[in-house]
Amino acid sequence: MKPVFRFAPSPNGALHLGHAFSALLNFELAKRLGGRFLLRMEDIDVIRCTPERRAQMLMDLEWLGLEWEEPVLYQSSRFEQYSGQLERLAQKDLIYSSSASRKDIKQAVLCAQESLEEAYPCDPDGAPLYPRDLLYDKESKEDGAPSALRLDMGRALCEIGADLPLFWREQGAGLEGAHVIGGKVMADPAAWGDVILARKDCLTSYHLSVVLDDAAQGITHCVRGLDLFWATSLHRLLQELLDLPQPTYYHHRLINNAWGEKLSKSRQDLSLAHLRESGTTLRDIKTMIEITDEDLAMGEGAVPK
Ligand code: GLU
């Protein structure tokens, strides 16, 4: 079976050097391993992912010299599939709707914090865990307020067998705090609490769509930035709940700006389009991001851990 790689940008802003690194690394690994390279537009946010941004992204990727198999998969064409899978979770009673606003959540967290000696628990992205027990009144559908669908983490863990350790195969160096055994990382989905699986505004979420589409596209190697390392805990749980295959993961290092900060999609001046227009060549870009032999060896699974 041929390995299948993908690059899956969200066209809600401009591509930057970090994206160039990820896309070129995936492309190069697919070439070296005799595999396929697919492109997926993660454009579930139909307001921010404008046709202009999508077109700009395709142009940037072509300029990088990438060649992908057609057709490109647009997540905005798959809302029906996402709803179908949410329905499956609903039938197992693993999701619930909540109309709580950010303000409601903030207030509930402040209230919960008052009775705690330690800091209120946060998810790996630093957001406070959803305080469901203080927001039950927001689960009623009668008021007609827009609702998000949340995973009932407690029930989801019971569903897969709470005492069953969940792992993912990881080829990268991982992050501090990761429990790695023989190239496998122990997933900790509970750390995310009752996450949103369908946002109020777009009927799905990154987490749900990414696992469904990795499966739909037959992705065998999921090569993406270390910023998504802990999200994989949740992705593994969803794969178990929805009977999906699991790819091998390689969370690669991130490219920072000259000040060591994470690159941002909102900084136009560091975008690939801006660099290109101001005379930066593809060769310069490749020098700037510098994919090393070690980056490639990890992706080829050649670095022993
Ligand atoms: N669409 C995500 C992003 O642009 C990446 C998703 C992934 O690679 O899993 O950050």
XYZ file of C-alpha atoms and ligand atoms in Angstrom:
315
model
C 0.000 0.000 0.000
C 1.345 3.431 -0.966
C 1.797 5.956 1.842
C -0.590 8.886 1.572
C 0.424 12.343 2.795
C -1.597 15.520 2.899
C -1.280 19.222 3.459
C -4.425 20.677 5.019
C -4.332 24.471 5.359
C -7.246 26.606 6.537
C -7.738 29.427 4.035
C -8.803 31.924 6.700
C -5.620 33.972 6.393
C -2.379 34.077 4.437
C 0.124 31.227 4.163
C 3.469 31.949 5.838
C 6.883 30.310 6.123
C 5.582 27.789 8.666
C 3.050 26.543 6.117
C 5.738 26.425 3.435
C 7.851 24.207 5.707
C 4.955 21.842 6.426
C 3.783 21.637 2.820
C 7.264 21.092 1.379
C 8.110 18.520 4.050
C 4.965 16.510 3.273
C 5.598 16.757 -0.458
C 9.218 15.677 -0.123
C 8.356 12.757 2.158
C 5.669 11.547 -0.233
C 8.226 11.659 -3.051
C 10.916 9.825 -1.097
C 8.559 7.100 0.084
C 6.919 6.625 -3.321
C 3.656 7.875 -1.889
C 0.804 10.186 -2.828
C 0.444 13.836 -1.879
C -3.046 15.261 -1.392
C -4.326 18.736 -0.676
C -7.280 19.531 1.551
C -8.736 22.971 2.172
C -10.012 23.144 5.742
C -12.554 25.817 4.952
C -15.372 25.026 7.379
C -15.459 28.678 8.397
C -17.236 29.771 5.241
C -17.274 33.443 6.241
C -13.524 33.828 6.758
C -12.455 31.327 4.087
C -13.295 33.513 1.110
C -12.882 32.379 -2.522
C -10.091 34.987 -2.859
C -8.152 33.471 0.022
C -8.598 29.974 -1.356
C -7.359 31.094 -4.770
C -4.397 32.913 -3.205
C -3.491 29.772 -1.297
C -3.506 27.615 -4.415
C -1.294 30.173 -6.134
C 1.173 30.227 -3.223
C 1.339 26.431 -3.180
C 1.945 26.257 -6.924
C 4.685 28.843 -6.564
C 6.332 26.566 -3.973
C 6.569 23.965 -6.736
C 4.098 21.585 -5.135
C 2.082 19.160 -7.200
C -0.899 17.479 -5.650
C -3.401 14.950 -6.871
C -6.699 16.380 -8.049
C -9.338 16.886 -6.889
C -8.556 19.091 -3.915
C -10.874 18.190 -1.053
C -12.860 21.186 0.214
C -14.310 20.655 3.665
C -17.033 23.176 2.838
C -18.492 20.525 0.500
C -18.760 17.931 3.265
C -21.115 19.375 5.870
C -23.598 16.558 5.231
C -21.001 13.913 6.050
C -20.058 15.723 9.247
C -23.718 15.953 10.304
C -24.166 12.253 9.621
C -21.334 11.385 11.978
C -22.607 13.796 14.640
C -25.899 11.983 14.381
C -24.123 8.695 15.109
C -22.576 10.214 18.221
C -25.955 11.646 19.233
C -27.570 8.223 18.924
C -25.020 6.875 21.373
C -25.777 9.834 23.636
C -22.192 11.049 23.447
C -22.888 14.681 22.560
C -25.110 17.387 23.962
C -26.082 20.849 22.836
C -25.257 23.974 24.765
C -26.115 27.588 24.028
C -23.658 28.924 26.635
C -21.859 32.037 25.410
C -18.199 32.842 26.091
C -19.403 35.219 28.757
C -21.535 32.507 30.431
C -18.541 30.167 30.460
C -16.220 32.825 31.837
C -18.635 33.622 34.649
C -19.167 29.957 35.508
C -15.405 29.375 35.608
C -14.908 32.368 37.922
C -17.620 30.998 40.148
C -16.061 27.494 40.183
C -12.649 28.992 40.888
C -13.921 30.552 44.124
C -14.342 27.174 45.772
C -11.000 25.794 44.535
C -7.607 26.184 46.170
C -5.669 25.378 43.009
C -6.093 27.032 39.595
C -9.184 26.006 37.611
C -8.121 23.268 35.113
C -7.368 24.281 31.537
C -7.077 22.263 28.317
C -3.727 21.893 26.475
C -4.460 25.120 24.557
C -4.897 26.986 27.833
C -8.698 27.373 27.700
C -10.641 26.532 30.896
C -12.427 23.174 30.750
C -16.132 23.526 30.070
C -17.943 23.721 33.453
C -20.972 21.692 32.427
C -22.327 21.249 35.936
C -22.744 25.028 36.265
C -24.313 25.449 32.849
C -26.988 22.751 32.678
C -29.626 25.434 32.127
C -27.971 26.223 28.768
C -28.684 22.713 27.471
C -32.379 23.345 26.960
C -33.279 23.682 23.295
C -36.518 25.470 24.039
C -35.211 29.030 24.021
C -34.160 28.709 20.351
C -30.710 30.213 21.056
C -27.963 29.002 18.703
C -26.257 25.964 20.181
C -22.923 24.249 19.903
C -22.614 20.469 20.181
C -20.172 19.264 22.813
C -18.679 15.851 23.399
C -19.647 14.296 26.709
C -16.091 13.330 27.588
C -17.060 11.147 30.559
C -19.450 9.046 28.487
C -17.069 8.963 25.520
C -14.290 7.511 27.679
C -16.687 4.915 29.094
C -17.747 4.031 25.555
C -14.213 3.093 24.526
C -13.483 1.509 27.920
C -12.171 4.076 30.408
C -9.330 1.863 31.568
C -8.104 1.143 28.036
C -4.956 3.166 27.366
C -5.138 4.981 24.051
C -1.951 5.563 22.050
C -0.883 7.125 18.783
C 2.126 6.287 16.652
C 4.497 9.251 16.623
C 7.606 9.696 14.487
C 8.579 13.143 15.768
C 10.497 14.137 18.872
C 7.269 14.963 20.735
C 6.730 17.552 23.437
C 7.761 17.753 27.034
C 5.330 15.918 29.268
C 4.471 13.328 26.618
C 4.511 9.751 27.802
C 6.260 7.909 24.955
C 6.595 4.126 24.853
C 8.291 2.498 21.859
C 7.368 5.256 19.393
C 3.834 5.502 20.756
C 2.466 8.428 22.730
C -0.135 7.888 25.411
C -3.189 9.964 24.519
C -4.929 11.955 27.216
C -8.279 13.014 25.752
C -9.735 13.805 29.179
C -7.384 16.796 29.296
C -9.691 18.475 26.742
C -12.925 18.106 28.714
C -16.237 18.474 26.889
C -14.883 19.943 23.649
C -17.016 21.480 20.939
C -17.629 19.104 18.001
C -19.972 21.423 16.123
C -19.567 25.148 16.501
C -22.600 27.396 16.758
C -21.722 29.050 13.479
C -20.566 26.181 11.276
C -22.142 22.816 12.235
C -18.803 21.061 12.609
C -15.375 21.719 14.140
C -11.746 21.306 13.201
C -11.398 18.209 15.416
C -14.355 16.337 13.956
C -13.666 17.254 10.319
C -9.962 16.477 10.437
C -10.400 12.894 11.655
C -13.234 12.201 9.227
C -11.325 13.597 6.272
C -8.015 11.948 7.107
C -9.998 8.698 6.991
C -11.970 9.659 3.853
C -8.764 10.501 1.998
C -6.985 7.373 3.237
C -4.190 9.366 4.886
C -1.539 7.028 6.254
C 0.929 9.718 7.407
C -0.317 12.817 9.147
C 2.600 15.255 9.107
C 1.776 18.565 10.782
C 3.134 21.110 13.253
C 3.911 20.463 16.898
C 1.191 22.961 17.832
C -1.283 20.147 17.090
C 0.564 17.512 19.111
C -1.904 17.364 22.025
C -4.935 17.714 19.769
C -4.010 14.202 18.621
C -5.251 12.861 21.979
C -8.696 13.993 20.999
C -8.321 12.817 17.416
C -7.487 9.312 18.604
C -10.562 9.260 20.819
C -12.790 10.366 17.925
C -11.218 7.726 15.669
C -12.140 5.073 18.238
C -15.681 6.371 18.685
C -16.317 6.570 14.938
C -14.469 3.365 13.923
C -11.892 5.205 11.839
C -8.391 4.030 10.961
C -5.471 5.831 12.629
C -2.626 7.309 10.597
C 0.944 7.504 11.822
C 1.710 10.996 13.098
C 4.771 13.151 12.729
C 4.477 16.461 14.539
C 7.292 18.489 13.073
C 9.158 21.441 14.583
C 7.668 24.877 14.127
C 9.222 27.730 12.187
C 9.398 30.881 14.273
C 9.981 34.467 13.274
C 13.300 36.262 13.846
C 12.226 36.963 17.444
C 11.498 33.311 18.165
C 7.734 33.844 18.143
C 5.172 31.648 16.418
C 4.263 32.958 12.950
C 0.797 34.348 12.605
C -1.611 34.272 9.678
C -2.649 37.839 10.353
C 0.850 39.275 9.780
C 0.663 40.055 6.068
C 4.290 41.196 5.907
C 5.535 37.685 6.635
C 3.142 35.982 4.235
C 4.451 33.993 1.275
C 2.576 36.298 -1.112
C 4.234 39.371 0.348
C 7.682 37.772 0.361
C 7.253 36.752 -3.264
C 6.048 40.198 -4.313
C 8.988 41.830 -2.592
C 11.454 39.769 -4.590
C 12.115 36.727 -2.374
C 12.798 33.692 -4.572
C 11.769 30.107 -3.956
C 15.390 29.340 -3.334
C 15.506 32.015 -0.606
C 12.377 30.517 0.978
C 13.977 27.057 1.019
C 17.073 28.524 2.656
C 14.964 30.346 5.210
C 12.996 27.285 6.286
C 15.841 24.800 5.813
C 14.357 21.301 5.865
C 17.173 19.264 7.398
C 18.193 15.649 6.934
C 16.936 15.034 10.440
C 13.492 16.475 9.624
C 13.294 14.090 6.691
C 14.721 11.099 8.521
C 12.106 11.456 11.251
C 9.356 11.599 8.655
C 10.746 8.493 6.989
C 10.623 6.768 10.359
C 14.394 6.387 10.324
C 15.163 8.049 13.664
C 15.121 5.518 16.500
C 13.534 6.718 19.744
N -6.011 23.212 9.089
C -5.069 23.187 10.162
C -4.254 24.457 10.163
O -4.162 25.128 9.134
C -4.101 22.012 10.082
C -4.791 20.730 10.306
C -3.911 19.503 10.359
O -2.858 19.466 9.714
O -4.328 18.574 11.025
O -3.671 24.780 11.179
